[in-house]
Amino acid sequence: MTASKIRLLALAALMALMAGHTFAQTAKEPTGLWVVEYENDLFAGADRYYTSGLRLTRVGQTRTPPDWLDSLARRFPGFDDAETLPYGLSISHNIFTPADIENPEFPPDDRLYAGWLNVEFKTGTLNARGADRVRVGLGIAGPAAGGKQLQNYIHDLIDTRTPVGWEEQLENEPTILVGYDRLRRISPISTPSGRRFDASYFGGVTLGNAYTHVSGGGFMRWGSGLSADFGPPRITPAVSGSAFFRPGGKTWYFFAGAEGRAVGRDLFIEGNTFGGRDGVDPERLVGELFGGFVYSNGRFRMTYTHVWRTREFTAQARGQDYGALSLSLWW
């Protein structure tokens, strides 16, 4: 294991310990759910393509969404009978790079450097059968997103190679997206070991200049406390499980699944929408396998997901894999 991977895993462990300590010290009644997600290809020993994702989310326990989001959500299936809807707000930052970040001469058939800062407003319904979710994102892609500065800072922190090609990054472009997805859970069954097994399937659509695609897939879970949540959270463009979970006793489970996307538009592959920088030809069908584990204790939950993704553009030499760590706390 390389020194950079050891530092990264140590940082992840420290984050988990700090969150667990905070959980143990707090005695006040929680008013909302906080979720921190960190995705990085250094978990896979690489540094290319989709290389980093950070997201902070808060879901209010009682707060309802703004009128405009409530009105929009009720135009979608699954929202007709809901009396009140929860409200979530997240801010995320993603970084994309070509395969060789030490090459000062940018290759013409590789993806652009790009940073993306995005604020997402979301709401949904939850019941025993599954979930329906609507989200609206507003953001900025390009130098204003600070991708160069953040990547250089992280690389200095873990003492690894410094990217040299950020002059060839996507130009500034405001982004907007609207997404809807539906998740349905198949009734769990007990196994001879006394644990439970279930399966879920999902589908979704995302429209916008950052991403336009249709998604579908499913996953299986085995362990305890399966009714506490709806699977692991994931950062866009993947269809996410649930940031929400029900606090309680100690629970755990393992999961594995697959997702496919029919891609209509990917700003970070194809380049700026109007003018700006041209990108490369995208793969119109992208698939991924994922697996990992979830552990929760009281108000705290930790999730690790590993993702294996197929090629996203035609000149890409191979697919990629990366890891995703999520820490959640009712506070």
PDB file of C-alpha atoms in Angstrom, residues 197-299:
ATOM      1  CA  PHE A 197     -31.788 -10.411   2.881  1.00  0.00           C
ATOM      2  CA  ASP A 198     -33.565  -7.966   0.579  1.00  0.00           C
ATOM      3  CA  ALA A 199     -33.326  -6.469  -2.893  1.00  0.00           C
ATOM      4  CA  SER A 200     -34.223  -3.052  -4.300  1.00  0.00           C
ATOM      5  CA  TYR A 201     -34.557  -1.678  -7.813  1.00  0.00           C
ATOM      6  CA  PHE A 202     -34.476   1.935  -8.953  1.00  0.00           C
ATOM      7  CA  GLY A 203     -34.793   4.231 -11.941  1.00  0.00           C
ATOM      8  CA  GLY A 204     -34.354   7.922 -12.533  1.00  0.00           C
ATOM      9  CA  VAL A 205     -34.037  10.764 -14.998  1.00  0.00           C
ATOM     10  CA  THR A 206     -31.810  13.857 -14.818  1.00  0.00           C
ATOM     11  CA  LEU A 207     -32.144  16.864 -17.135  1.00  0.00           C
ATOM     12  CA  GLY A 208     -29.712  19.773 -17.380  1.00  0.00           C
ATOM     13  CA  ASN A 209     -26.612  21.142 -19.020  1.00  0.00           C
ATOM     14  CA  ALA A 210     -24.337  19.426 -16.472  1.00  0.00           C
ATOM     15  CA  TYR A 211     -25.942  16.004 -16.889  1.00  0.00           C
ATOM     16  CA  THR A 212     -28.802  14.610 -18.946  1.00  0.00           C
ATOM     17  CA  HIS A 213     -29.372  10.877 -18.611  1.00  0.00           C
ATOM     18  CA  VAL A 214     -31.775   8.073 -17.769  1.00  0.00           C
ATOM     19  CA  SER A 215     -30.688   5.570 -15.103  1.00  0.00           C
ATOM     20  CA  GLY A 216     -31.770   2.174 -13.873  1.00  0.00           C
ATOM     21  CA  GLY A 217     -30.437  -0.598 -11.678  1.00  0.00           C
ATOM     22  CA  GLY A 218     -30.714  -2.401  -8.369  1.00  0.00           C
ATOM     23  CA  PHE A 219     -28.856  -3.796  -5.377  1.00  0.00           C
ATOM     24  CA  MET A 220     -29.039  -6.591  -2.806  1.00  0.00           C
ATOM     25  CA  ARG A 221     -28.369  -6.388   0.932  1.00  0.00           C
ATOM     26  CA  TRP A 222     -27.623  -8.940   3.652  1.00  0.00           C
ATOM     27  CA  GLY A 223     -27.322  -8.212   7.361  1.00  0.00           C
ATOM     28  CA  SER A 224     -29.334  -6.626  10.168  1.00  0.00           C
ATOM     29  CA  GLY A 225     -31.458  -3.490  10.411  1.00  0.00           C
ATOM     30  CA  LEU A 226     -32.322  -3.396   6.707  1.00  0.00           C
ATOM     31  CA  SER A 227     -35.467  -1.345   7.352  1.00  0.00           C
ATOM     32  CA  ALA A 228     -33.462   1.548   8.848  1.00  0.00           C
ATOM     33  CA  ASP A 229     -32.518   3.018   5.443  1.00  0.00           C
ATOM     34  CA  PHE A 230     -32.756   2.576   1.672  1.00  0.00           C
ATOM     35  CA  GLY A 231     -29.161   1.812   0.795  1.00  0.00           C
ATOM     36  CA  PRO A 232     -25.938   3.829   0.666  1.00  0.00           C
ATOM     37  CA  PRO A 233     -25.849   7.481  -0.478  1.00  0.00           C
ATOM     38  CA  ARG A 234     -24.028   8.293  -3.744  1.00  0.00           C
ATOM     39  CA  ILE A 235     -22.990  11.570  -5.413  1.00  0.00           C
ATOM     40  CA  THR A 236     -24.458  12.586  -8.822  1.00  0.00           C
ATOM     41  CA  PRO A 237     -24.565  11.215 -11.530  1.00  0.00           C
ATOM     42  CA  ALA A 238     -25.268   7.942  -9.678  1.00  0.00           C
ATOM     43  CA  VAL A 239     -28.756   7.297  -8.339  1.00  0.00           C
ATOM     44  CA  SER A 240     -28.315   7.646  -4.595  1.00  0.00           C
ATOM     45  CA  GLY A 241     -29.593   5.441  -1.825  1.00  0.00           C
ATOM     46  CA  SER A 242     -30.958   7.362   1.123  1.00  0.00           C
ATOM     47  CA  ALA A 243     -29.142   9.961   3.152  1.00  0.00           C
ATOM     48  CA  PHE A 244     -31.977   9.338   5.627  1.00  0.00           C
ATOM     49  CA  PHE A 245     -31.742   6.514   8.177  1.00  0.00           C
ATOM     50  CA  ARG A 246     -33.701   5.713  11.319  1.00  0.00           C
ATOM     51  CA  PRO A 247     -31.553   5.995  14.465  1.00  0.00           C
ATOM     52  CA  GLY A 248     -31.600   3.036  16.800  1.00  0.00           C
ATOM     53  CA  GLY A 249     -29.399   0.192  17.983  1.00  0.00           C
ATOM     54  CA  LYS A 250     -26.361  -1.310  16.313  1.00  0.00           C
ATOM     55  CA  THR A 251     -27.051  -2.484  12.765  1.00  0.00           C
ATOM     56  CA  TRP A 252     -24.907  -3.559   9.826  1.00  0.00           C
ATOM     57  CA  TYR A 253     -25.211  -5.021   6.353  1.00  0.00           C
ATOM     58  CA  PHE A 254     -23.262  -5.750   3.175  1.00  0.00           C
ATOM     59  CA  PHE A 255     -24.566  -4.745  -0.244  1.00  0.00           C
ATOM     60  CA  ALA A 256     -23.800  -5.205  -3.946  1.00  0.00           C
ATOM     61  CA  GLY A 257     -25.497  -3.822  -7.035  1.00  0.00           C
ATOM     62  CA  ALA A 258     -25.330  -2.441 -10.555  1.00  0.00           C
ATOM     63  CA  GLU A 259     -26.471   0.695 -12.383  1.00  0.00           C
ATOM     64  CA  GLY A 260     -26.682   1.646 -16.045  1.00  0.00           C
ATOM     65  CA  ARG A 261     -27.079   5.104 -17.609  1.00  0.00           C
ATOM     66  CA  ALA A 262     -28.132   6.166 -21.099  1.00  0.00           C
ATOM     67  CA  VAL A 263     -26.256   9.457 -21.480  1.00  0.00           C
ATOM     68  CA  GLY A 264     -27.630  12.396 -23.424  1.00  0.00           C
ATOM     69  CA  ARG A 265     -25.285  15.083 -22.104  1.00  0.00           C
ATOM     70  CA  ASP A 266     -22.198  15.150 -19.873  1.00  0.00           C
ATOM     71  CA  LEU A 267     -20.650  18.612 -19.574  1.00  0.00           C
ATOM     72  CA  PHE A 268     -17.472  17.216 -18.045  1.00  0.00           C
ATOM     73  CA  ILE A 269     -16.875  14.875 -20.984  1.00  0.00           C
ATOM     74  CA  GLU A 270     -18.199  16.906 -23.938  1.00  0.00           C
ATOM     75  CA  GLY A 271     -16.986  20.362 -22.932  1.00  0.00           C
ATOM     76  CA  ASN A 272     -18.759  23.709 -22.656  1.00  0.00           C
ATOM     77  CA  THR A 273     -22.319  23.908 -23.940  1.00  0.00           C
ATOM     78  CA  PHE A 274     -21.863  27.149 -25.914  1.00  0.00           C
ATOM     79  CA  GLY A 275     -18.382  28.104 -27.070  1.00  0.00           C
ATOM     80  CA  GLY A 276     -15.635  27.591 -24.525  1.00  0.00           C
ATOM     81  CA  ARG A 277     -13.647  24.397 -24.633  1.00  0.00           C
ATOM     82  CA  ASP A 278     -14.505  21.329 -26.669  1.00  0.00           C
ATOM     83  CA  GLY A 279     -14.295  17.970 -24.952  1.00  0.00           C
ATOM     84  CA  VAL A 280     -14.271  14.417 -26.311  1.00  0.00           C
ATOM     85  CA  ASP A 281     -16.881  12.009 -27.661  1.00  0.00           C
ATOM     86  CA  PRO A 282     -18.877  10.397 -24.835  1.00  0.00           C
ATOM     87  CA  GLU A 283     -19.941   6.810 -24.458  1.00  0.00           C
ATOM     88  CA  ARG A 284     -23.728   6.879 -24.606  1.00  0.00           C
ATOM     89  CA  LEU A 285     -24.115   3.806 -22.388  1.00  0.00           C
ATOM     90  CA  VAL A 286     -22.246   3.753 -19.071  1.00  0.00           C
ATOM     91  CA  GLY A 287     -22.499   1.002 -16.479  1.00  0.00           C
ATOM     92  CA  GLU A 288     -21.109   0.400 -13.030  1.00  0.00           C
ATOM     93  CA  LEU A 289     -20.926  -2.252 -10.336  1.00  0.00           C
ATOM     94  CA  PHE A 290     -20.767  -1.273  -6.684  1.00  0.00           C
ATOM     95  CA  GLY A 291     -20.498  -2.966  -3.315  1.00  0.00           C
ATOM     96  CA  GLY A 292     -19.641  -2.259   0.296  1.00  0.00           C
ATOM     97  CA  PHE A 293     -20.938  -2.198   3.863  1.00  0.00           C
ATOM     98  CA  VAL A 294     -23.011  -0.060   6.231  1.00  0.00           C
ATOM     99  CA  TYR A 295     -22.650   0.200  10.014  1.00  0.00           C
ATOM    100  CA  SER A 296     -24.885   2.277  12.274  1.00  0.00           C
ATOM    101  CA  ASN A 297     -25.052   2.797  16.013  1.00  0.00           C
ATOM    102  CA  GLY A 298     -27.688   5.055  17.537  1.00  0.00           C
ATOM    103  CA  ARG A 299     -27.580   8.368  15.700  1.00  0.00           C
TER     104      ARG A 299
END
